[in-house]
Amino acid sequence: MSDSINQSDRSAARAALRAAGPAGPCLDEMALASYVDGRVGSRERDAVEAHLAGCPRCLRAVREARELLAQALAMPPLAVLRRAGALRPAPKVGVAATAWSRVAVWSASAAAAVVFGTVGLLAGSGLGASRGQASVRTDREVAFDVARAPGGAVADDALEVLLDVEEDGCE
Amino acid sequence: MVDLNGCLRGDQAAWDGFVRFAGPVLYAAVARALRRHGIEDASTAEDVTQDVFVRLVKDGLRLLRTFDASRASLPTWLTLLGRSGAIDHVRRRRLPTVETDADSVPVSPEPAIADTPTESLDLPPDLLSPRERLVLSLLYDHDLSVAEAAETLAVEEQTIRSLRHKAVAKIRERLAGGGGLRRGP
């Protein structure tokens, strides 16, 4: 079977693709990850592939994800782990626990220092140590300070103001 | 071992473990995705990685809760999140490269043939299977090689050739039967 591209085949193929109609809204990362990992059933696979056939954005995400996953991991600068470790996750629970969760959110903790030390051993003294001191704080982290201040806004509320990342869509 | 349930309960030790695991995965995805768009400085990669962590814990860990270990592995999901974070950053900065990037193409663009005024083909939407459509899209819309298409679908190259052959045969058969050909103005 030849791999050469026949022009009439190309025209016919494009007509068939057009006949299938619009691709619909982009898939979320969970759906894309499931497809990339090959953990989809036949029905879900059909749905994902029908979308990919008409959505260049999601198709690009799948292709790049495969490429990225094939590459070696990169040890991040120490500051990345230190800053992420300082984000204390706070589950949203029932009303009775609301006060606790709001007080506890985002507070830096001693445990973050454990992360700092542990990863420091892994990363060595070069890259991480030098970059750790020069780290630039983002607006969002400044918001955490506001949230922690006595009488300050709740962290999530502050984030709502500053966080403009689209929550929906694949990118 | 990543203790996601512990993270969801607000356990700091579990979160620390998650950060140690997720940090290298996210950072690698973010840094490499940014590099594809011409952004090479490490501080931007740091900030974008941190933004992804913030997204994960924001609003009572809403995003982290959407992870389903029965549907995908954590590294794959994190890689896609990191890449998305990088793309979001590029869009916000409105770099000139975005304008020429494939991501700027509208969803479901009309194929070039739709602009051809002299002839078009009417074919039923369900003539081809989703996989056959995807293979034709990869080969004829995106101009990928058979090898690249096989990599995209994680299948053998021969599978791609077979799917293409079946799809084209279906279209030809349909056209030979008298259906589908329409002359334009």
Coordinates of C-alpha atoms in Angstrom, one line a residue:
Chain A
M1 CA 0.0 0.0 0.0
S2 CA 1.5 3.3 -1.1
D3 CA 2.0 6.2 1.3
S4 CA 1.8 8.7 -1.5
I5 CA -1.0 11.3 -1.3
N6 CA -3.4 11.2 -4.1
Q7 CA -5.0 14.6 -4.7
S8 CA -8.5 13.2 -5.4
D9 CA -8.3 11.2 -2.2
R10 CA -7.4 14.3 -0.3
S11 CA -10.4 16.2 -1.7
A12 CA -12.7 13.3 -0.9
A13 CA -11.3 12.9 2.6
R14 CA -11.8 16.5 3.3
A15 CA -15.4 16.3 2.1
A16 CA -16.0 13.3 4.4
L17 CA -14.5 15.2 7.3
R18 CA -16.6 18.3 6.6
A19 CA -19.7 16.0 6.4
A20 CA -19.1 14.9 10.0
G21 CA -19.9 18.4 11.3
P22 CA -18.4 20.5 14.1
A23 CA -16.2 18.9 16.7
G24 CA -18.0 20.4 19.7
P25 CA -16.4 21.8 22.9
C26 CA -12.8 20.9 23.7
L27 CA -12.1 17.8 25.9
D28 CA -10.8 18.3 29.5
E29 CA -7.4 17.1 30.6
M30 CA -8.8 14.0 32.2
A31 CA -10.5 12.8 29.0
L32 CA -7.3 13.5 27.0
A33 CA -5.1 11.8 29.6
S34 CA -7.4 8.7 29.6
Y35 CA -7.1 8.6 25.8
V36 CA -3.3 9.1 25.8
D37 CA -3.0 6.3 28.3
G38 CA -5.2 4.0 26.3
R39 CA -7.6 3.5 29.2
V40 CA -10.7 4.3 27.2
G41 CA -13.4 1.8 26.2
S42 CA -14.4 1.5 22.6
R43 CA -17.3 3.9 23.0
E44 CA -15.3 6.6 24.7
R45 CA -12.4 6.1 22.3
D46 CA -14.8 6.7 19.4
A47 CA -16.1 9.9 21.1
V48 CA -12.6 11.2 21.6
E49 CA -11.4 10.4 18.2
A50 CA -14.5 11.9 16.6
H51 CA -13.6 15.1 18.4
L52 CA -9.9 14.9 17.6
A53 CA -10.7 14.6 13.9
G54 CA -12.3 18.1 13.9
C55 CA -10.4 19.8 16.7
P56 CA -6.8 20.9 16.0
R57 CA -6.3 22.1 19.6
C58 CA -7.1 18.8 21.3
L59 CA -5.2 16.9 18.6
R60 CA -2.2 19.0 19.3
A61 CA -2.6 18.4 23.0
V62 CA -2.6 14.7 22.5
R63 CA 0.4 14.7 20.2
E64 CA 2.4 17.0 22.4
A65 CA 1.5 15.0 25.5
R66 CA 2.8 11.8 24.0
E67 CA 6.0 13.6 23.0
L68 CA 6.5 15.1 26.5
L69 CA 5.8 11.8 28.2
A70 CA 8.5 10.2 26.1
Q71 CA 11.1 12.6 27.4
A72 CA 12.9 12.4 30.7
L73 CA 11.7 14.4 33.7
A74 CA 13.5 17.5 34.7
M75 CA 14.3 18.2 38.3
P76 CA 12.7 21.6 38.8
P77 CA 14.4 24.5 40.6
L78 CA 14.1 24.2 44.3
A79 CA 12.0 27.3 44.4
V80 CA 9.2 25.5 42.5
L81 CA 8.9 22.8 45.1
R82 CA 9.3 25.2 48.0
R83 CA 6.5 27.5 46.7
A84 CA 4.2 24.6 45.9
G85 CA 4.9 23.0 49.3
A86 CA 3.8 26.2 50.9
L87 CA 0.3 25.8 49.5
R88 CA -1.5 23.9 52.2
P89 CA -4.4 22.1 50.5
A90 CA -7.7 22.8 52.2
P91 CA -10.6 20.6 51.3
K92 CA -14.0 22.2 51.2
V93 CA -16.1 20.3 53.7
G94 CA -19.3 20.7 55.6
V95 CA -20.4 23.9 57.2
A96 CA -19.0 22.9 60.6
A97 CA -15.5 22.8 59.2
T98 CA -15.7 25.9 57.0
A99 CA -14.0 28.1 59.6
W100 CA -11.1 25.7 59.9
S101 CA -10.6 25.4 56.2
R102 CA -10.7 29.1 55.7
V103 CA -8.2 29.8 58.4
A104 CA -5.9 27.0 57.3
V105 CA -5.8 27.6 53.6
W106 CA -2.6 28.6 51.9
S107 CA -0.6 29.0 55.1
A108 CA 3.0 28.2 54.8
S109 CA 4.0 25.4 57.1
A110 CA 7.0 23.8 58.7
A111 CA 6.4 20.8 56.6
A112 CA 7.3 22.9 53.6
A113 CA 10.7 23.2 55.0
V114 CA 10.9 19.4 55.0
V115 CA 10.1 19.4 51.3
F116 CA 12.8 22.0 50.8
G117 CA 15.4 20.0 52.6
T118 CA 14.5 16.7 51.0
V119 CA 14.4 18.0 47.5
G120 CA 17.6 19.9 48.1
L121 CA 19.3 16.6 48.7
L122 CA 17.9 15.3 45.4
A123 CA 18.6 18.3 43.4
G124 CA 22.1 19.0 44.7
S125 CA 23.5 22.3 45.7
G126 CA 23.8 23.9 42.2
L127 CA 20.7 24.8 40.3
G128 CA 18.1 24.7 43.1
A129 CA 20.1 26.6 45.7
S130 CA 21.0 29.4 43.4
R131 CA 17.6 29.8 41.9
G132 CA 15.8 29.5 45.3
Q133 CA 16.9 32.9 46.5
A134 CA 16.1 34.7 43.3
S135 CA 12.6 33.4 43.0
V136 CA 10.0 35.9 41.8
R137 CA 6.7 35.8 43.7
T138 CA 3.6 35.9 41.5
D139 CA 0.6 38.0 42.1
R140 CA -1.3 35.0 43.2
E141 CA 1.2 34.3 46.0
V142 CA 0.9 37.9 47.1
A143 CA -2.8 37.2 47.3
F144 CA -2.1 34.4 49.8
D145 CA -0.5 36.9 52.1
V146 CA -3.6 39.1 52.0
A147 CA -5.6 36.1 52.8
R148 CA -3.5 35.2 55.7
A149 CA -3.5 38.7 57.2
P150 CA -5.8 39.2 60.2
G151 CA -9.2 40.3 58.9
G152 CA -8.0 39.7 55.4
A153 CA -10.1 38.2 52.6
V154 CA -10.5 34.5 52.4
A155 CA -7.8 33.0 50.1
D156 CA -10.3 31.6 47.6
D157 CA -12.0 35.0 47.4
A158 CA -8.7 36.7 46.7
L159 CA -7.8 34.1 44.1
E160 CA -11.1 34.6 42.4
V161 CA -10.1 38.2 41.8
L162 CA -6.6 37.4 40.5
L163 CA -7.0 34.1 38.9
D164 CA -8.0 34.6 35.3
V165 CA -7.1 31.1 34.0
E166 CA -9.9 29.6 32.1
E167 CA -11.2 26.6 33.9
D168 CA -12.9 25.0 31.0
G169 CA -11.5 23.8 27.7
C170 CA -8.4 21.8 27.1
E171 CA -6.1 24.8 26.9
Chain B
M1 CA 3.6 6.7 46.8
V2 CA 1.4 9.6 46.3
D3 CA -1.4 9.9 48.8
L4 CA -4.1 11.7 46.9
N5 CA -6.8 11.0 49.5
G6 CA -4.5 12.5 52.1
C7 CA -4.2 15.6 50.0
L8 CA -7.9 15.8 49.6
R9 CA -8.3 15.6 53.4
G10 CA -5.9 18.5 53.8
D11 CA -3.0 16.4 55.1
Q12 CA 0.2 18.4 54.8
A13 CA 2.5 15.4 54.6
A14 CA 0.5 14.0 51.8
W15 CA 0.7 17.3 50.0
D16 CA 4.4 17.4 50.4
G17 CA 4.7 14.0 48.9
F18 CA 2.4 15.1 46.0
V19 CA 4.6 18.1 45.4
R20 CA 7.7 16.0 45.3
F21 CA 6.1 13.7 42.8
A22 CA 4.3 16.3 40.7
G23 CA 6.9 19.0 40.7
P24 CA 9.3 17.4 38.2
V25 CA 6.4 16.2 36.0
L26 CA 4.7 19.6 35.8
Y27 CA 7.9 21.6 35.5
A28 CA 9.2 19.4 32.6
A29 CA 5.9 19.7 30.8
V30 CA 5.7 23.5 31.4
A31 CA 9.3 24.3 30.5
R32 CA 9.2 22.2 27.3
A33 CA 5.8 23.5 26.2
L34 CA 7.0 27.1 26.8
R35 CA 10.2 26.4 24.8
R36 CA 8.0 25.4 21.9
H37 CA 6.7 28.9 21.9
G38 CA 10.0 30.5 22.2
I39 CA 10.0 31.1 26.0
E40 CA 13.2 29.8 27.5
D41 CA 13.6 31.6 30.8
A42 CA 13.5 29.4 33.9
S43 CA 11.7 32.0 36.0
T44 CA 8.7 31.9 33.7
A45 CA 8.6 28.2 33.8
E46 CA 8.7 28.4 37.6
D47 CA 5.8 30.8 37.8
V48 CA 3.7 28.9 35.3
T49 CA 4.4 25.7 37.3
Q50 CA 3.3 27.4 40.5
D51 CA 0.2 28.6 38.7
V52 CA -0.7 25.0 37.9
F53 CA -0.2 24.0 41.5
V54 CA -2.5 26.9 42.6
R55 CA -5.1 25.7 40.1
L56 CA -4.9 22.2 41.7
V57 CA -5.6 23.4 45.2
K58 CA -7.9 26.3 44.4
D59 CA -11.5 26.2 45.6
G60 CA -11.1 23.3 47.9
L61 CA -8.8 21.3 45.6
R62 CA -11.5 21.2 43.0
L63 CA -9.2 20.4 40.1
L64 CA -7.2 17.8 42.0
R65 CA -10.5 16.1 42.8
T66 CA -11.3 15.6 39.1
F67 CA -8.3 13.2 38.8
D68 CA -9.6 9.7 38.4
A69 CA -6.8 7.1 38.8
S70 CA -9.0 4.5 37.1
R71 CA -9.1 6.6 33.9
A72 CA -5.5 7.8 33.5
S73 CA -2.1 7.8 35.2
L74 CA -1.1 10.8 37.3
P75 CA 2.0 11.7 35.2
T76 CA -0.1 11.8 32.0
W77 CA -2.8 14.0 33.6
L78 CA -0.2 16.3 35.1
T79 CA 1.7 16.6 31.8
L80 CA -1.5 17.7 30.1
L81 CA -2.2 20.2 32.9
G82 CA 1.3 21.5 32.7
R83 CA 1.1 21.9 29.0
S84 CA -2.3 23.6 29.3
G85 CA -0.8 26.0 31.8
A86 CA 2.0 26.9 29.5
I87 CA -0.4 27.5 26.6
D88 CA -2.6 29.7 28.8
H89 CA 0.5 31.7 29.7
V90 CA 1.5 32.1 26.1
R91 CA -2.0 33.3 25.2
R92 CA -2.1 35.8 28.0
R93 CA 1.1 37.3 26.9
R94 CA -0.2 37.4 23.4
L95 CA 3.2 36.6 21.9
P96 CA 3.5 37.0 18.2
T97 CA 4.2 33.3 17.8
V98 CA 0.6 32.6 18.9
E99 CA -0.7 34.2 15.8
T100 CA 1.1 31.7 13.6
D101 CA 0.6 28.7 15.9
A102 CA -1.8 25.9 15.0
D103 CA -3.5 26.5 18.4
S104 CA -4.9 29.7 17.0
V105 CA -6.8 27.8 14.3
P106 CA -10.5 27.9 15.1
V107 CA -12.1 24.7 16.3
S108 CA -13.4 22.7 13.4
P109 CA -12.1 24.9 10.6
E110 CA -13.7 24.5 7.2
P111 CA -11.4 22.3 5.1
A112 CA -9.9 24.0 2.0
I113 CA -12.3 22.1 -0.3
A114 CA -15.2 24.0 1.2
D115 CA -13.8 27.1 -0.5
T116 CA -13.8 25.5 -3.9
P117 CA -16.7 27.0 -5.8
T118 CA -16.9 24.5 -8.6
E119 CA -17.4 21.2 -6.9
S120 CA -18.2 19.8 -3.6
L121 CA -19.1 16.4 -2.3
D122 CA -22.1 15.6 -0.1
L123 CA -21.4 12.6 2.0
P124 CA -23.4 11.2 5.0
P125 CA -21.8 12.2 8.3
D126 CA -21.6 8.6 9.5
L127 CA -20.0 7.2 6.4
L128 CA -16.7 6.8 8.2
S129 CA -16.0 5.6 11.7
P130 CA -14.5 8.1 14.1
R131 CA -11.1 6.4 13.8
E132 CA -11.2 6.5 10.0
R133 CA -12.1 10.2 10.1
L134 CA -9.3 10.9 12.5
V135 CA -6.8 9.1 10.2
L136 CA -7.9 11.0 7.2
S137 CA -7.7 14.2 9.2
L138 CA -4.2 13.5 10.3
L139 CA -3.0 12.5 6.8
Y140 CA -4.9 15.0 4.6
D141 CA -5.7 18.0 6.9
H142 CA -2.7 18.0 9.0
D143 CA -0.3 16.5 6.5
L144 CA 1.2 14.1 8.9
S145 CA 3.2 11.1 7.6
V146 CA 1.9 7.6 8.2
A147 CA 4.5 7.2 10.9
E148 CA 3.4 10.4 12.7
A149 CA -0.2 9.4 12.5
A150 CA 0.6 6.0 13.9
E151 CA 2.4 7.7 16.8
T152 CA -0.5 9.9 17.4
L153 CA -2.9 7.0 17.7
A154 CA -0.4 4.7 19.3
V155 CA -0.9 2.1 16.7
E156 CA 1.2 0.4 14.1
E157 CA 1.8 2.1 10.8
Q158 CA 0.1 -0.7 9.0
T159 CA -3.0 0.0 10.9
I160 CA -3.0 3.6 9.6
R161 CA -2.5 2.4 6.0
S162 CA -5.4 -0.1 6.5
L163 CA -7.7 2.5 8.0
R164 CA -6.9 5.0 5.2
H165 CA -7.5 2.3 2.6
K166 CA -10.9 1.4 4.1
A167 CA -12.0 5.0 4.4
V168 CA -11.0 6.0 0.9
A169 CA -12.7 2.9 -0.5
K170 CA -15.9 3.7 1.4
I171 CA -15.9 7.2 -0.1
R172 CA -15.1 6.0 -3.6
E173 CA -17.8 3.4 -3.4
R174 CA -20.3 6.0 -2.2
L175 CA -19.4 8.2 -5.1
A176 CA -19.4 5.4 -7.7
G177 CA -23.0 4.6 -6.5
G178 CA -24.1 8.0 -7.7
G179 CA -24.4 9.6 -4.4
G180 CA -22.5 12.5 -3.1
L181 CA -21.3 14.4 -6.2
R182 CA -22.7 17.9 -6.5
R183 CA -21.8 20.5 -9.0
G184 CA -21.5 23.9 -7.6
P185 CA -22.2 27.3 -9.2

